[in-house]
XYZ file of C-alpha atoms in Angstrom:
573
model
C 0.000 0.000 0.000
C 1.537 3.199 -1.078
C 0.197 6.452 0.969
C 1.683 8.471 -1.519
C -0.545 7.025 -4.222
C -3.666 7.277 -2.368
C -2.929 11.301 -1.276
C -2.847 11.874 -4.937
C -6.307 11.172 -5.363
C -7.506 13.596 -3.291
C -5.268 16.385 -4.395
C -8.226 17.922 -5.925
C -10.495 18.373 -2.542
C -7.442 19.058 0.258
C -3.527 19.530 0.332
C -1.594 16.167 0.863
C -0.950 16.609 4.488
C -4.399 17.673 5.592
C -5.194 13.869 3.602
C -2.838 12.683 5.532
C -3.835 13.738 8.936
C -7.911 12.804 8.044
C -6.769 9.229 7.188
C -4.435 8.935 10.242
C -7.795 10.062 12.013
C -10.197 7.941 10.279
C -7.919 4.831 11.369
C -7.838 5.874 14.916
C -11.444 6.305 15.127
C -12.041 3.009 13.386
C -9.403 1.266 15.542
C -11.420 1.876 18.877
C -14.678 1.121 17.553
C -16.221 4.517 15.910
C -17.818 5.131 12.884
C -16.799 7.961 9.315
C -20.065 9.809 10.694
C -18.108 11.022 14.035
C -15.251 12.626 11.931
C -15.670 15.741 11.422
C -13.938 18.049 8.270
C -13.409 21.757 7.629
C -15.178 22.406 4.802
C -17.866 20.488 2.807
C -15.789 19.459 -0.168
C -13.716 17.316 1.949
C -16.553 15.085 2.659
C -16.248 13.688 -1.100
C -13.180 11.879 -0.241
C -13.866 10.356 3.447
C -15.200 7.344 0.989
C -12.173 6.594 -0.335
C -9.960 7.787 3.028
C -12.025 5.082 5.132
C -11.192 2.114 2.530
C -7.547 3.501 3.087
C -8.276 3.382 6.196
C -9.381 0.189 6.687
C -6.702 -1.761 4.911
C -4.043 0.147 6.356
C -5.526 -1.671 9.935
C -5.437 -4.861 8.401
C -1.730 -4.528 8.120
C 0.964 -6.317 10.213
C 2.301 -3.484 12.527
C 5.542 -3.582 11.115
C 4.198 -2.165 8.049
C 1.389 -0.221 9.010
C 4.365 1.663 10.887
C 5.782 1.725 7.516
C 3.393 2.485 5.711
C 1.907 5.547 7.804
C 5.903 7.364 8.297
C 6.880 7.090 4.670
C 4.131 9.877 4.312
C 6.530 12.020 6.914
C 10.106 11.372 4.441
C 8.492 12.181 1.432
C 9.130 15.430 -0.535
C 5.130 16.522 0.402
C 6.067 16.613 3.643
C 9.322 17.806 3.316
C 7.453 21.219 1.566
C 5.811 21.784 5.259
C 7.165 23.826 8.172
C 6.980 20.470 10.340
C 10.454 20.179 9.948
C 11.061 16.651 10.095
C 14.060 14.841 10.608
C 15.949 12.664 7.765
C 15.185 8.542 8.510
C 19.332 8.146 8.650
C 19.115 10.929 11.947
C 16.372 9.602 13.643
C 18.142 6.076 13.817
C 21.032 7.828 15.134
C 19.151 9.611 17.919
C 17.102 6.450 18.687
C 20.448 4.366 19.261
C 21.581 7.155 21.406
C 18.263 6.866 23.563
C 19.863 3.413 24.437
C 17.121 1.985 25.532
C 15.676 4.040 28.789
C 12.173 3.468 30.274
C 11.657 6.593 30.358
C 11.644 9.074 27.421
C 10.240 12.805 26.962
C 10.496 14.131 23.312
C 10.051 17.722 22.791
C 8.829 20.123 20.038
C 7.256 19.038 16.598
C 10.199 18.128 14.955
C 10.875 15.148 17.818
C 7.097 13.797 16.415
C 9.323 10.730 14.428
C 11.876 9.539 16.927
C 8.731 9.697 19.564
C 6.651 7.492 17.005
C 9.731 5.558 16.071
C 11.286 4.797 19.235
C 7.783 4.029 20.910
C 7.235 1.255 17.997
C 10.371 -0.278 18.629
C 10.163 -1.014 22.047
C 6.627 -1.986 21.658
C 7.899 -4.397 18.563
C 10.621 -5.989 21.515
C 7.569 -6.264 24.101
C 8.531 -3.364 26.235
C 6.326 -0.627 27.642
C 8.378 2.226 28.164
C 6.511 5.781 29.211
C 7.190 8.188 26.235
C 5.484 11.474 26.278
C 5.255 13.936 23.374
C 4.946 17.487 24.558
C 4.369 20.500 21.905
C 2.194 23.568 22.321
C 0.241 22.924 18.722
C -2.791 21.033 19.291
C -3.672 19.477 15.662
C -0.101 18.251 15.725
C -0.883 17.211 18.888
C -3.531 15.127 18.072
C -1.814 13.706 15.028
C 0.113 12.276 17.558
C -2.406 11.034 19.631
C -4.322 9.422 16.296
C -1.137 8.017 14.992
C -0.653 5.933 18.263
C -3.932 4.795 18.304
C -3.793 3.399 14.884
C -0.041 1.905 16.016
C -1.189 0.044 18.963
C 0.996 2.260 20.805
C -1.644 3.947 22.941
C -0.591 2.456 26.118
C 3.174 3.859 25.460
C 2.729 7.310 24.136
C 1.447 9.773 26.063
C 0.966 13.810 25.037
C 0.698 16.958 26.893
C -0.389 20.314 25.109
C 1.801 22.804 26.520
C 5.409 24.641 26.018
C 8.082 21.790 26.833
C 9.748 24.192 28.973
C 6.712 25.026 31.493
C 7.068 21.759 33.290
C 3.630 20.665 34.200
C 4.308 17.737 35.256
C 7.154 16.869 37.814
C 8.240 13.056 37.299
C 11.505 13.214 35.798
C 12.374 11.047 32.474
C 15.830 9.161 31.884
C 16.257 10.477 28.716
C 14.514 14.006 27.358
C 14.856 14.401 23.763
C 14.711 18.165 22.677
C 14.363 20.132 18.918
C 13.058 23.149 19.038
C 11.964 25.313 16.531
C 15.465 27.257 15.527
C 14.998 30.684 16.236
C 11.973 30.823 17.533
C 11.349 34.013 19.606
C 9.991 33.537 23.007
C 7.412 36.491 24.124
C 5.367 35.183 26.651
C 8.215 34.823 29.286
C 5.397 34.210 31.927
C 5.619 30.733 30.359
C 9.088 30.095 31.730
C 9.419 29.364 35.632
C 10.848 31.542 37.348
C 13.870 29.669 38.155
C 14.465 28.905 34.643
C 14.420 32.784 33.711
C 16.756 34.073 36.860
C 19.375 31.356 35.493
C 19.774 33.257 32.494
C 19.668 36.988 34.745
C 16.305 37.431 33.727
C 12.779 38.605 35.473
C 9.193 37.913 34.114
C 7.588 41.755 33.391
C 10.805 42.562 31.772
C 11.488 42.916 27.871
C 14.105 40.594 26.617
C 15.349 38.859 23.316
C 15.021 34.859 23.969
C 14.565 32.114 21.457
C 13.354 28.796 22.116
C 16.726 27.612 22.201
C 17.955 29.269 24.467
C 15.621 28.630 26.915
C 15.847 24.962 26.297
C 19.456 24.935 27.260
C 17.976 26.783 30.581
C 15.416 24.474 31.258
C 17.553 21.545 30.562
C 19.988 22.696 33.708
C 17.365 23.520 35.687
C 14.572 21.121 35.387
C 15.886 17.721 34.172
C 18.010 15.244 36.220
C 18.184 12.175 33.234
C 20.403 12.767 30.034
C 18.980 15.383 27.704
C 19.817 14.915 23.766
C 19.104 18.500 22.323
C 19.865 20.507 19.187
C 20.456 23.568 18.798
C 22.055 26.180 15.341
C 25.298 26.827 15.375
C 24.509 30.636 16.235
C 23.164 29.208 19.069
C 26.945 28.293 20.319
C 28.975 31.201 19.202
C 26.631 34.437 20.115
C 28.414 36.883 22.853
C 25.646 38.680 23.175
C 22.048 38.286 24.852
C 20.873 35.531 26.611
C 23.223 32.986 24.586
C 26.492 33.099 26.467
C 24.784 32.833 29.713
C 23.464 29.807 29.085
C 26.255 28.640 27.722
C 28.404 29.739 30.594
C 25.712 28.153 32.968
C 25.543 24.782 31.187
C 29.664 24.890 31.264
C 29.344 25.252 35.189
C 26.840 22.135 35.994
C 29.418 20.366 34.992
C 27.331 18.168 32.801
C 27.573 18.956 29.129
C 29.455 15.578 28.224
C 29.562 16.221 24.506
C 29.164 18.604 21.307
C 28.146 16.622 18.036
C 28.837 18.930 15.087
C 25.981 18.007 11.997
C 26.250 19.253 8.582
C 23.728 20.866 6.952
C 21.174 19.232 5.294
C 22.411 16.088 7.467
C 19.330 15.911 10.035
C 16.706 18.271 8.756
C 15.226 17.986 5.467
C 13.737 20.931 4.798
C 16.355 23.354 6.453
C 20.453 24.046 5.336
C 21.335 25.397 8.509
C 24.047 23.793 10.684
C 23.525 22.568 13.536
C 24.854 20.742 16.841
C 23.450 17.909 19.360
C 24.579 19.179 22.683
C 24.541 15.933 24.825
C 23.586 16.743 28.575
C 24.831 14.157 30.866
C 22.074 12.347 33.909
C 22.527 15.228 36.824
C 24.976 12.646 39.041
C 27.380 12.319 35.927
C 29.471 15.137 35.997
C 32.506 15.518 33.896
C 35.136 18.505 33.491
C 36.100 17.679 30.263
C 33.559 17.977 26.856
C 34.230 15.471 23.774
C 33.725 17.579 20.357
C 32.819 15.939 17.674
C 32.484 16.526 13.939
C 29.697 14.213 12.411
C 30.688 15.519 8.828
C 33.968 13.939 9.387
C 34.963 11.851 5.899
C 34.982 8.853 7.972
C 31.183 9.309 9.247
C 29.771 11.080 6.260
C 29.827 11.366 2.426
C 27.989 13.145 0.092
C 25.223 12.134 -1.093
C 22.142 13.722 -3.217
C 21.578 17.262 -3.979
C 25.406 17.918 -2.061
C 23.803 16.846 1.198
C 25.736 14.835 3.603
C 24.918 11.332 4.345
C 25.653 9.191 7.535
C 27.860 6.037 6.323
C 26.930 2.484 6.594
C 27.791 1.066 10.404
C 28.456 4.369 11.619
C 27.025 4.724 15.310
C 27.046 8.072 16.805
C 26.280 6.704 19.930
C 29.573 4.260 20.258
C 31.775 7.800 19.089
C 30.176 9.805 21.939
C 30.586 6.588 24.559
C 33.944 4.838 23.288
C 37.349 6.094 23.469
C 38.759 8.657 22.186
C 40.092 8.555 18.832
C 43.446 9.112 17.501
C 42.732 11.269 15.142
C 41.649 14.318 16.597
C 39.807 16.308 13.866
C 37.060 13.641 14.170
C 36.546 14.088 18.229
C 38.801 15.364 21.072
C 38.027 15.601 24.711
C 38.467 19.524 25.450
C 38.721 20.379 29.524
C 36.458 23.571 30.520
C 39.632 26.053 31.214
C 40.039 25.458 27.345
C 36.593 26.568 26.530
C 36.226 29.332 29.240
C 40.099 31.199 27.222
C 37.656 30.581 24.159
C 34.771 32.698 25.365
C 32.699 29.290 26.225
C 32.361 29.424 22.165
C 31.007 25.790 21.474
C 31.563 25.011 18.035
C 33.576 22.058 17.602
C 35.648 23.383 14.308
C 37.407 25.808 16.728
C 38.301 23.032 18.752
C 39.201 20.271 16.177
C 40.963 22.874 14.281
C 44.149 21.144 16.255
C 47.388 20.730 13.528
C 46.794 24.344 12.496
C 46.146 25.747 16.149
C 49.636 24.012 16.386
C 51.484 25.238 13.885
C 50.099 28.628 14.998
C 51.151 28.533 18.160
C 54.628 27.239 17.347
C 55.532 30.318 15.608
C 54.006 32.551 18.710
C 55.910 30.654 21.083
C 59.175 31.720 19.214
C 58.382 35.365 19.022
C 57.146 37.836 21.072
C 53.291 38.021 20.879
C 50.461 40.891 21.728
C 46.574 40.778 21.029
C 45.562 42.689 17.960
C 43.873 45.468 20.167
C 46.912 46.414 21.547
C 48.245 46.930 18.376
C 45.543 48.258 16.226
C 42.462 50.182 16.887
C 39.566 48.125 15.112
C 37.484 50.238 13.531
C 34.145 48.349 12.873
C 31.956 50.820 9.871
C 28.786 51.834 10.376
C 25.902 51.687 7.427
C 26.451 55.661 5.634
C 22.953 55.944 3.354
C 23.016 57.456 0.550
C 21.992 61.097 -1.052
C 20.426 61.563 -4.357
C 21.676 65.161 -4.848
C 24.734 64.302 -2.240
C 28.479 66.956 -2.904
C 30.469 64.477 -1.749
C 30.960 60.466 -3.014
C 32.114 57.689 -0.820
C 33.225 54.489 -2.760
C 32.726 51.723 -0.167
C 35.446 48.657 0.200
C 34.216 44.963 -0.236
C 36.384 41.938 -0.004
C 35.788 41.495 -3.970
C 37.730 44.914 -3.826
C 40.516 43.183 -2.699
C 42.845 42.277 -5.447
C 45.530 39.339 -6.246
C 48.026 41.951 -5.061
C 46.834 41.946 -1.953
C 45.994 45.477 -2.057
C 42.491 47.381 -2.030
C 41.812 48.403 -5.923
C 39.290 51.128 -5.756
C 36.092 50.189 -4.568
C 33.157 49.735 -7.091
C 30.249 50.724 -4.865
C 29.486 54.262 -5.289
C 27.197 56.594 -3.242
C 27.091 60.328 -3.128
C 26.423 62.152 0.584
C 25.633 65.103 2.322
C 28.129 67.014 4.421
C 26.667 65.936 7.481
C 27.052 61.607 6.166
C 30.621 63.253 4.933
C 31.799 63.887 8.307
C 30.416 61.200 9.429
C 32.669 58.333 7.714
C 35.287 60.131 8.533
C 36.314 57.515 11.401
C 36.120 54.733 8.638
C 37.656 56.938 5.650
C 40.494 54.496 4.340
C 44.151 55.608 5.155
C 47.487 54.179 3.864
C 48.863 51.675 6.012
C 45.046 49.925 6.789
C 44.595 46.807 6.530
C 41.211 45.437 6.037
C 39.863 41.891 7.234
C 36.932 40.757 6.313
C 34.632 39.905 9.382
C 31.415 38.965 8.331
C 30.058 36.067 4.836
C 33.047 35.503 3.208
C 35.547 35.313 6.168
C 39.235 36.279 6.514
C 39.996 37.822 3.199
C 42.917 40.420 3.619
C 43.721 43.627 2.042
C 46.241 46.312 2.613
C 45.334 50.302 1.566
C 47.531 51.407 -1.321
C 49.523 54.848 -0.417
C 48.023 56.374 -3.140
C 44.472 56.261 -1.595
C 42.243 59.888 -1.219
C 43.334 62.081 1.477
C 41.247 63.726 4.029
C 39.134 66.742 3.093
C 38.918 65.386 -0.845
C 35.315 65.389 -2.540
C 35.934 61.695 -3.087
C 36.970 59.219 0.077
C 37.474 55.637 0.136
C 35.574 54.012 3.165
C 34.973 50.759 4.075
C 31.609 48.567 3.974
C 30.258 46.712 7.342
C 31.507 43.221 6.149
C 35.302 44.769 6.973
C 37.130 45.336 10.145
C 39.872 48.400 9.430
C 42.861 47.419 11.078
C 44.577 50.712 12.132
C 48.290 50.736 13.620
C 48.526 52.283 16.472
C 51.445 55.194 16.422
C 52.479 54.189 19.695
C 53.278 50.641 18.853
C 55.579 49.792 15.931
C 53.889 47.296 14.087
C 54.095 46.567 10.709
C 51.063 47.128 8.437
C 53.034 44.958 5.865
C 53.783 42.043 8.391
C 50.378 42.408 9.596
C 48.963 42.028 6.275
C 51.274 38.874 5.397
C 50.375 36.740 8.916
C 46.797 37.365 8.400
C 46.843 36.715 4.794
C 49.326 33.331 5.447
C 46.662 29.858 4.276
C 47.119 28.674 7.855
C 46.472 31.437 9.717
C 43.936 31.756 7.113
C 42.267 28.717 8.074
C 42.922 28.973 11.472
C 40.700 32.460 11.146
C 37.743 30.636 9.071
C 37.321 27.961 12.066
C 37.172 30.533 14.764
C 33.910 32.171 12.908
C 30.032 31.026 13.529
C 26.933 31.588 12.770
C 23.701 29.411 11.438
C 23.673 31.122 8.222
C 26.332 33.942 7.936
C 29.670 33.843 9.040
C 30.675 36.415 11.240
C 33.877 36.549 13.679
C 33.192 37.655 16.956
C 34.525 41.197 18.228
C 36.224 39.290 21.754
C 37.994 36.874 19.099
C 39.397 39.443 17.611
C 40.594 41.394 20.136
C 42.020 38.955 21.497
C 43.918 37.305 18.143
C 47.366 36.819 19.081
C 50.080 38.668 16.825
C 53.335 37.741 16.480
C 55.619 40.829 16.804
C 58.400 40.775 14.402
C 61.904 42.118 15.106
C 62.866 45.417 12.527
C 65.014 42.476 10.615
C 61.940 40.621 10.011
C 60.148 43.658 8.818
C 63.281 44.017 6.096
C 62.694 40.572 4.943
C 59.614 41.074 4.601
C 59.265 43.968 3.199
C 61.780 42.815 0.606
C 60.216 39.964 -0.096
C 56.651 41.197 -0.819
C 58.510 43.636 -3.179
C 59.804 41.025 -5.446
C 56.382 39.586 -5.369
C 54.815 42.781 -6.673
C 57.876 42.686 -9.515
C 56.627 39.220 -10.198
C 53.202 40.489 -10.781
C 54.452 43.539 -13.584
C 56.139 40.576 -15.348
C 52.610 38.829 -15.644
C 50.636 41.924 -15.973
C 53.306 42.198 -19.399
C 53.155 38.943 -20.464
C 49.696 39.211 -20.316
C 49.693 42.172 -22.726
C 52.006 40.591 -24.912
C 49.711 37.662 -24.912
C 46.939 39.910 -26.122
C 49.154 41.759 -29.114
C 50.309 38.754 -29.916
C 46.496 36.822 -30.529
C 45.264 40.711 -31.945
C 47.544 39.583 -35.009
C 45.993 36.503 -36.021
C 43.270 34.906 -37.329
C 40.506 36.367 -37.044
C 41.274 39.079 -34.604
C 43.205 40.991 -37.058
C 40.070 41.621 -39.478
C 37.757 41.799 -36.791
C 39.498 44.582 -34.646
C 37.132 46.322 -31.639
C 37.298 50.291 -32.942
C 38.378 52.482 -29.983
């Protein structure tokens, strides 16, 4: 029996998934002894097909549980699905997550997105004659009830259990083994009279009061506060890299129970199938198993994934993500190291696992710091971050604004194609971000880490036309007390490992960006006035290089203007 097949019919009277949910319904009504003239629809038309949905319905009871199970969740991995907001999870994932459950009693899945693994895992222990408790908890009540129809037409009645209200709120007080949590990403929370109050004074805050909270956030709160089993919950990467808000409290807090026991990097497209973000399962450890070290772990690691189709990564045959979190540590460690808090607390209690798996480059890195002597980059620029400068139709003076594409094979700025005209008063205003020689630029924010230093032949101050930078650039501005380099500046944070070292140090769900503390504190190498010769000498016979191409490549054009057909078909002008 194909679901698929049978939704098609009906395409004409209802969308797929409100089929879907009537049939699921219909067989739950039938299953404890009702009748098609107790279901109710939302509009009249739909009553042509409840015919047709109650034959469906029928057979689909007359199945062998294993495939009625089958049968009923192929509906949730199919592309119709996959076109809702429901945002389930790939088959491969929820197998993972299952096998990490490892078989508790006890199990509380969270949020509409945990619907399959609550299904999934309640139909497996049911299939191996156990009765675990496993209650769904969401605040929508049609999903709800999908729920509640789809384990009465599973025989899984006695098992599942659901409650209608925000996960976090806490209703009820019995504590499960094992809480599975996937909130909505990004969800913002306004009702904070929803949260106990314990829950909100862990992350500093009071109800009454205005504040910016996501559901995630939260989660991570009510996961310290309110849970003594293990707690399985994922989170965006933003969610682990923020220093502002809400976010690096929690963090913070969650680094101080002394329970976060692991932090399972997932590629995009690797868990969710109708969402590209990346994300992380932050593994919360039972409240009487705490640890002082956290194992990071990349997921997308070539030995765990591949890709598969439309670029999206795929978990490998015999892969268990359980056995990585739970067995030793490997040897190699850009698949999973064991990082101890102090570690995490020097890295802002940033928890994305590239910055810590990052290792031969971090290496390398600090080899060369340890054999020089070394300051933070604010102590030897000022950063200058740009602010947005709006343009003026009839504006006396033009600002051309720096982008990284600006930036060219040089290394140098090239002048900037974005062109706006201003006012005096917008004039005066970039004045703070006017380009000056001996700036470097780094960008901060999409395309991370690309370098550029300011030519000396740049606009002055006071000209009608100004160079200025746009708010995907940091300026990097010497300081006149410090002698350092704009030229050895440029070449360590231009140098491929540095370079990469830069890329896995930025975060963010779906834009880059490098955090302002990260920066500040970047350690610079300070190089002696030798150095700075070399240097300086060196990235002079590179530029003398680059006249020999830009001739050759002229030559190459005279020469190919001569023949065949070029030299009949010459461009006039």
């Amino acid at each position: 029996m194909k679901i698929q097949d049978l939704l098609h019919q009906t395409r004409g009277a209802m969308r797929s998934e409100e089929a879907y949910a009537l049939l699921v319904a219909m067989a739950a009504n039938l299953k404890s002894g009702g009748s098609m003239d107790e279901i109710t629809v939302s509009q009249p038309r739909h009553r042509e097909v409840l015919p047709l949905l109650e034959g469906s319905a029928k057979a689909l009871l007359a199945l062998e549980p294993v495939e009625r199970f089958r049968t009923l969740t192929s509906f949730l991995a199919s592309p119709e699905a996959e076109r809702t907001d429901l945002g389930w999870l790939r088959e491969e994932a929820v197998e993972q997550i299952i096998d990490m459950i490892d078989g508790a009693m006890s199990v509380r899945f969270s949020h509409v997105a945990s619907f399959v693994p609550c299904l999934t895992y309640a139909h497996r222990m049911s299939l191996a004659g156990k009765t675990p408790s496993v209650r769904f908890t969401w605040i929508n009540e049609g999903e709800c009830q999908l729920m509640r129809d789809m384990a009465a037409a599973l025989d899984l009645e006695g098992i599942v259990t659901v409650e209608i209200a925000w996960p976090w709120e806490r209703r009820r007080s019995d504590d499960a083994d094992v809480e599975v949590v996937l909130p909505p990403f990004g969800m913002p929370i306004k009702q904070l009279e929803t949260i106990p109050h314990r829950t909100l004074g862990l992350l500093g805050l009071q109800e009454g009061r205005k504040a910016r909270l996501n559901a995630e956030t939260v989660s991570i709160a009510d996961a310290i506060e309110n849970t003594r089993g293990r707690v399985i919950l994922c989170v965006p990467e933003g969610e682990l890299f923020r220093m502002v808000g809400t976010e690096p409290v929690a963090r913070r807090a969650l680094l101080d129970s002394g329970r976060l026991q692991a932090v399972m990097s997932v590629p995009s497209g690797m868990m969710f199938a109708n969402t590209w973000v990346k994300t992380s399962l932050l593994v919360i450890s039972a409240a009487d198993a705490t640890s002082s070290a956290v194992r990071f772990i990349d997921l997308g690691h070539r030995t765990l994934s591949q890709k598969g189709r439309r670029g999206r990564a795929e978990i490998l045959d015999d892969v268990s993500w359980r056995d990585i979190l739970k067995g030793e540590t490997p040897e190699d460690r850009t698949l999973a190291r064991d990082v101890t808090r102090d570690e995490i607390l020097e890295n802002n209690t940033v928890l994305v696992p590239e910055r810590y798996l990052n290792v031969g480059t971090r290496e390398q890195i600090d080899a060369l710091l340890a054999q020089s002597d070394v300051a933070e980059l604010s102590e030897v620029v000022d950063l200058v971050r740009p602010v947005t400068i709006s343009a003026d139709e009839e504006g006396e003076y033009t600002l051309l604004e720096a982008a990284p594409g600006d930036v060219n094979e040089r290394g140098f700025v090239s002048t900037p194609k974005r062109e706006i005209t201003v006012d005096r008063a917008k004039y005066n205003k970039a004045f703070n971000q006017q380009l000056r020689p001996g700036d470097v630029l780094l960008s901060i924010k999409g395309t991370i880490g690309v370098v550029g230093l300011v030519p000396s032949d740049v606009p002055r101050e006071g000209e009608g036309t100004i160079w200025t930078a746009g708010q995907s650039l940091m300026i990097l501005r010497p300081k006149k007390r410090v002698n350092m380099s704009s030229l050895a500046l440029y070449e360590y944070l231009s140098n491929d490992t540095v370079q990469e070292y830069i890329k896995s140090i930025a975060g963010g769900a779906a834009i880059q960006t490098l955090a302002m503390k990260d920066l500040k504190g970047f350690a610079i190498p300070m190089p002696d006035e030798e150095t700075v010769r070399s240097i300086e000498e060196s990235f002079a016979e590179r530029q003398a290089i680059f006249d020999e191409i830009d001739e050759m490549k002229m030559k190459l054009k005279e020469v190919r203007s001569r023949g065949w057909p070029h030299d009949l078909l010459r461009t006039e002008g």
